[in-house]
Amino acid sequence: LGAWALAAGASSGGSRPGTVALARSPALLERRRAELHRDLGGLEDAHDLQRGVFEVSAELVGCVEEGDARVRFAAAMRRYWSFASADLLVWSRGAWRSLGGEATGEPPGLAAPVALPAVRGGDLELDLSPAVDGRAALVLRGVNPQPSLAGRLERDQRWVAEVLRGQLSLSLRRVILYAELQALARVDPLTGAHRRWYGEERLRELVTTGEVVSVAMIDIDHFKRVNDGHGHAAGDQVLAAVGGLLVRLLRAGDLVCRWGGEEFLAVLPETSPAGAQLAAERIRAAVAALSDLPVAVTVSVGAASCLHDEDPLALVERADQALYRAKAGGRNRVDCAPETAEVRTSRRRRNHTSTVLKPVGRG
């Protein structure tokens, strides 16, 4: 190294004092060697951090499912911090919604884009709000630096967190857009009810897995008269009002889909024949109470409960036959399929006859 320093000085047109001093002093040479070694180590560490962030970005490209996002995001952060749990949260309809499972701690404050833990074992918050039309955050609980960050200055830790925040925000945006595309594919935009294919798929899952399930086929009475007498815009208004009411009225685990035209199918898991009849009657009464429509609206409802080893389409057919009987009996009424001892009974022994629907106000 000394010979190289002297040669470098000579080639530049003469000896420089600093170079000569370095060459003549073993102590200075050793100190300079230590400085270069330290600088080289710093560059290697920075390269490792940047490479790790790049690898995180590559791993997140395939993350599009909400249920998968929490796991993937936690794995990305675990490269640099160990933690007890992770919450991926999105502000929705006035409350924090946890993606991928229940939240494990208090909601985030989001006072800054990155909030490092104030004490060892505290919480680390990343504000991912740029990914959504509102607020979003990733919160790590019980955080400690991994060896790759241990002993580093706070500014270095903050830099890593900031870069990861950008990557995670982009990935969360992709997850949100994918969820919106899925919703468009399975939800009827006019009524807010699910599309028929999704209702059929969900019903098939329930029936084939042996779940207790009932269905209610709902048809708007004299709907053709609404279109003919008041126009198709009024017909759309009626469809939107009825569909929206059904969506609000049913329990969280229930499902309503637009079966076709002015018909809707309500899928009611864990609901007995008595519960299905009560649900159908409350649907009928709620629709009859709708106001602010161009014409008074009523529905006829046919209900049926699944038999042992019954095909899902056969179940729907029995509900449809009950619907036709309700219409033949004068409309604005409920008819239930005649059930037998073969009706499935709840394996959880829960009684849903009094909690089939959520209460709603008059529309």
mmCIF file of C-alpha atoms in Angstrom, residues 202-337:
data_model
loop_
_atom_site.group_PDB
_atom_site.id
_atom_site.type_symbol
_atom_site.label_atom_id
_atom_site.label_comp_id
_atom_site.label_asym_id
_atom_site.label_seq_id
_atom_site.Cartn_x
_atom_site.Cartn_y
_atom_site.Cartn_z
ATOM 1 C CA ARG A 202 -71.924 -20.003 -2.077
ATOM 2 C CA LEU A 203 -75.084 -22.128 -1.815
ATOM 3 C CA ARG A 204 -73.291 -25.091 -3.372
ATOM 4 C CA GLU A 205 -70.490 -24.782 -0.820
ATOM 5 C CA LEU A 206 -72.954 -24.791 2.079
ATOM 6 C CA VAL A 207 -75.000 -27.705 0.778
ATOM 7 C CA THR A 208 -72.094 -29.940 -0.208
ATOM 8 C CA THR A 209 -70.352 -29.465 3.148
ATOM 9 C CA GLY A 210 -73.494 -30.569 4.988
ATOM 10 C CA GLU A 211 -74.345 -27.206 6.537
ATOM 11 C CA VAL A 212 -77.858 -26.401 7.731
ATOM 12 C CA VAL A 213 -79.212 -23.902 5.210
ATOM 13 C CA SER A 214 -82.500 -22.423 4.049
ATOM 14 C CA VAL A 215 -83.286 -20.216 1.059
ATOM 15 C CA ALA A 216 -85.943 -17.651 0.243
ATOM 16 C CA MET A 217 -86.919 -16.810 -3.330
ATOM 17 C CA ILE A 218 -88.209 -13.219 -3.530
ATOM 18 C CA ASP A 219 -90.105 -11.743 -6.491
ATOM 19 C CA ILE A 220 -91.367 -8.157 -6.874
ATOM 20 C CA ASP A 221 -95.116 -8.272 -7.520
ATOM 21 C CA HIS A 222 -96.436 -6.842 -10.809
ATOM 22 C CA PHE A 223 -93.012 -5.467 -11.716
ATOM 23 C CA LYS A 224 -93.905 -5.286 -15.394
ATOM 24 C CA ARG A 225 -96.642 -2.789 -14.527
ATOM 25 C CA VAL A 226 -94.035 -0.554 -12.910
ATOM 26 C CA ASN A 227 -91.955 -0.464 -16.106
ATOM 27 C CA ASP A 228 -94.979 -0.086 -18.380
ATOM 28 C CA GLY A 229 -96.763 2.523 -16.291
ATOM 29 C CA HIS A 230 -93.884 4.570 -14.898
ATOM 30 C CA GLY A 231 -90.918 3.861 -17.170
ATOM 31 C CA HIS A 232 -87.762 1.832 -16.843
ATOM 32 C CA ALA A 233 -86.085 4.500 -14.705
ATOM 33 C CA ALA A 234 -88.787 3.956 -12.099
ATOM 34 C CA GLY A 235 -88.304 0.210 -12.447
ATOM 35 C CA ASP A 236 -84.591 0.615 -11.772
ATOM 36 C CA GLN A 237 -85.405 2.751 -8.738
ATOM 37 C CA VAL A 238 -87.649 0.010 -7.360
ATOM 38 C CA LEU A 239 -85.021 -2.682 -7.998
ATOM 39 C CA ALA A 240 -82.329 -0.614 -6.291
ATOM 40 C CA ALA A 241 -84.563 0.067 -3.284
ATOM 41 C CA VAL A 242 -85.583 -3.570 -2.814
ATOM 42 C CA GLY A 243 -82.058 -4.901 -3.355
ATOM 43 C CA GLY A 244 -80.545 -2.377 -0.974
ATOM 44 C CA LEU A 245 -83.153 -3.213 1.674
ATOM 45 C CA LEU A 246 -82.430 -6.933 1.427
ATOM 46 C CA VAL A 247 -78.675 -6.350 1.753
ATOM 47 C CA ARG A 248 -79.178 -4.248 4.887
ATOM 48 C CA LEU A 249 -81.799 -6.556 6.360
ATOM 49 C CA LEU A 250 -79.932 -9.858 6.299
ATOM 50 C CA ARG A 251 -77.359 -11.030 8.842
ATOM 51 C CA ALA A 252 -73.636 -10.753 8.187
ATOM 52 C CA GLY A 253 -73.375 -14.466 7.382
ATOM 53 C CA ASP A 254 -76.360 -14.460 5.027
ATOM 54 C CA LEU A 255 -76.221 -13.662 1.344
ATOM 55 C CA VAL A 256 -78.673 -12.180 -1.127
ATOM 56 C CA CYS A 257 -78.158 -12.369 -4.880
ATOM 57 C CA ARG A 258 -80.100 -11.054 -7.841
ATOM 58 C CA TRP A 259 -81.428 -14.243 -9.368
ATOM 59 C CA GLY A 260 -82.760 -12.652 -12.547
ATOM 60 C CA GLY A 261 -84.892 -9.679 -13.549
ATOM 61 C CA GLU A 262 -86.954 -8.771 -10.494
ATOM 62 C CA GLU A 263 -86.147 -11.968 -8.553
ATOM 63 C CA PHE A 264 -83.751 -12.258 -5.613
ATOM 64 C CA LEU A 265 -82.508 -15.308 -3.702
ATOM 65 C CA ALA A 266 -81.622 -15.073 -0.014
ATOM 66 C CA VAL A 267 -79.270 -17.789 1.260
ATOM 67 C CA LEU A 268 -79.685 -18.283 5.022
ATOM 68 C CA PRO A 269 -77.062 -20.506 6.692
ATOM 69 C CA GLU A 270 -77.878 -22.120 10.047
ATOM 70 C CA THR A 271 -81.582 -21.326 9.650
ATOM 71 C CA SER A 272 -84.352 -23.810 10.440
ATOM 72 C CA PRO A 273 -87.689 -24.042 8.557
ATOM 73 C CA ALA A 274 -89.315 -21.920 11.272
ATOM 74 C CA GLY A 275 -86.496 -19.382 11.021
ATOM 75 C CA ALA A 276 -86.791 -19.295 7.225
ATOM 76 C CA GLN A 277 -90.530 -18.601 7.462
ATOM 77 C CA LEU A 278 -89.900 -15.792 9.926
ATOM 78 C CA ALA A 279 -87.185 -14.352 7.684
ATOM 79 C CA ALA A 280 -89.457 -14.477 4.659
ATOM 80 C CA GLU A 281 -92.283 -12.738 6.512
ATOM 81 C CA ARG A 282 -90.026 -9.980 7.773
ATOM 82 C CA ILE A 283 -88.683 -9.456 4.248
ATOM 83 C CA ARG A 284 -92.227 -9.186 2.911
ATOM 84 C CA ALA A 285 -93.262 -6.694 5.603
ATOM 85 C CA ALA A 286 -90.108 -4.571 5.219
ATOM 86 C CA VAL A 287 -90.566 -4.233 1.458
ATOM 87 C CA ALA A 288 -94.247 -3.333 1.870
ATOM 88 C CA ALA A 289 -93.155 -0.535 4.216
ATOM 89 C CA LEU A 290 -90.804 1.066 1.664
ATOM 90 C CA SER A 291 -91.638 4.674 0.902
ATOM 91 C CA ASP A 292 -90.321 7.402 -1.421
ATOM 92 C CA LEU A 293 -90.898 5.211 -4.479
ATOM 93 C CA PRO A 294 -92.952 6.113 -7.572
ATOM 94 C CA VAL A 295 -95.362 3.287 -6.797
ATOM 95 C CA ALA A 296 -96.189 1.070 -3.831
ATOM 96 C CA VAL A 297 -94.152 -2.136 -3.931
ATOM 97 C CA THR A 298 -94.772 -5.597 -2.502
ATOM 98 C CA VAL A 299 -93.023 -8.942 -2.860
ATOM 99 C CA SER A 300 -94.021 -12.576 -2.758
ATOM 100 C CA VAL A 301 -91.638 -14.983 -1.039
ATOM 101 C CA GLY A 302 -91.138 -18.737 -1.219
ATOM 102 C CA ALA A 303 -88.961 -20.416 1.418
ATOM 103 C CA ALA A 304 -87.448 -23.900 1.693
ATOM 104 C CA SER A 305 -84.943 -25.668 3.960
ATOM 105 C CA CYS A 306 -82.347 -28.138 2.761
ATOM 106 C CA LEU A 307 -83.081 -31.868 3.056
ATOM 107 C CA HIS A 308 -80.438 -34.509 3.677
ATOM 108 C CA ASP A 309 -78.459 -35.257 0.490
ATOM 109 C CA GLU A 310 -80.448 -32.663 -1.469
ATOM 110 C CA ASP A 311 -78.956 -30.991 -4.524
ATOM 111 C CA PRO A 312 -78.686 -27.169 -4.193
ATOM 112 C CA LEU A 313 -80.659 -26.583 -7.392
ATOM 113 C CA ALA A 314 -83.408 -28.887 -6.094
ATOM 114 C CA LEU A 315 -83.555 -26.765 -2.946
ATOM 115 C CA VAL A 316 -83.938 -23.610 -5.039
ATOM 116 C CA GLU A 317 -86.591 -25.304 -7.161
ATOM 117 C CA ARG A 318 -88.682 -26.121 -4.084
ATOM 118 C CA ALA A 319 -88.409 -22.497 -2.942
ATOM 119 C CA ASP A 320 -89.430 -21.385 -6.438
ATOM 120 C CA GLN A 321 -92.505 -23.621 -6.347
ATOM 121 C CA ALA A 322 -93.437 -22.109 -2.987
ATOM 122 C CA LEU A 323 -93.027 -18.657 -4.551
ATOM 123 C CA TYR A 324 -95.474 -19.540 -7.333
ATOM 124 C CA ARG A 325 -97.979 -20.695 -4.741
ATOM 125 C CA ALA A 326 -97.607 -17.381 -2.925
ATOM 126 C CA LYS A 327 -98.293 -15.505 -6.155
ATOM 127 C CA ALA A 328 -101.257 -17.716 -6.986
ATOM 128 C CA GLY A 329 -102.613 -17.081 -3.504
ATOM 129 C CA GLY A 330 -102.851 -13.331 -4.054
ATOM 130 C CA ARG A 331 -99.258 -11.970 -3.904
ATOM 131 C CA ASN A 332 -97.703 -9.970 -1.073
ATOM 132 C CA ARG A 333 -97.519 -13.156 0.927
ATOM 133 C CA VAL A 334 -95.203 -15.959 2.034
ATOM 134 C CA ASP A 335 -95.404 -19.656 1.256
ATOM 135 C CA CYS A 336 -93.056 -22.320 2.582
ATOM 136 C CA ALA A 337 -92.163 -25.631 0.974
#
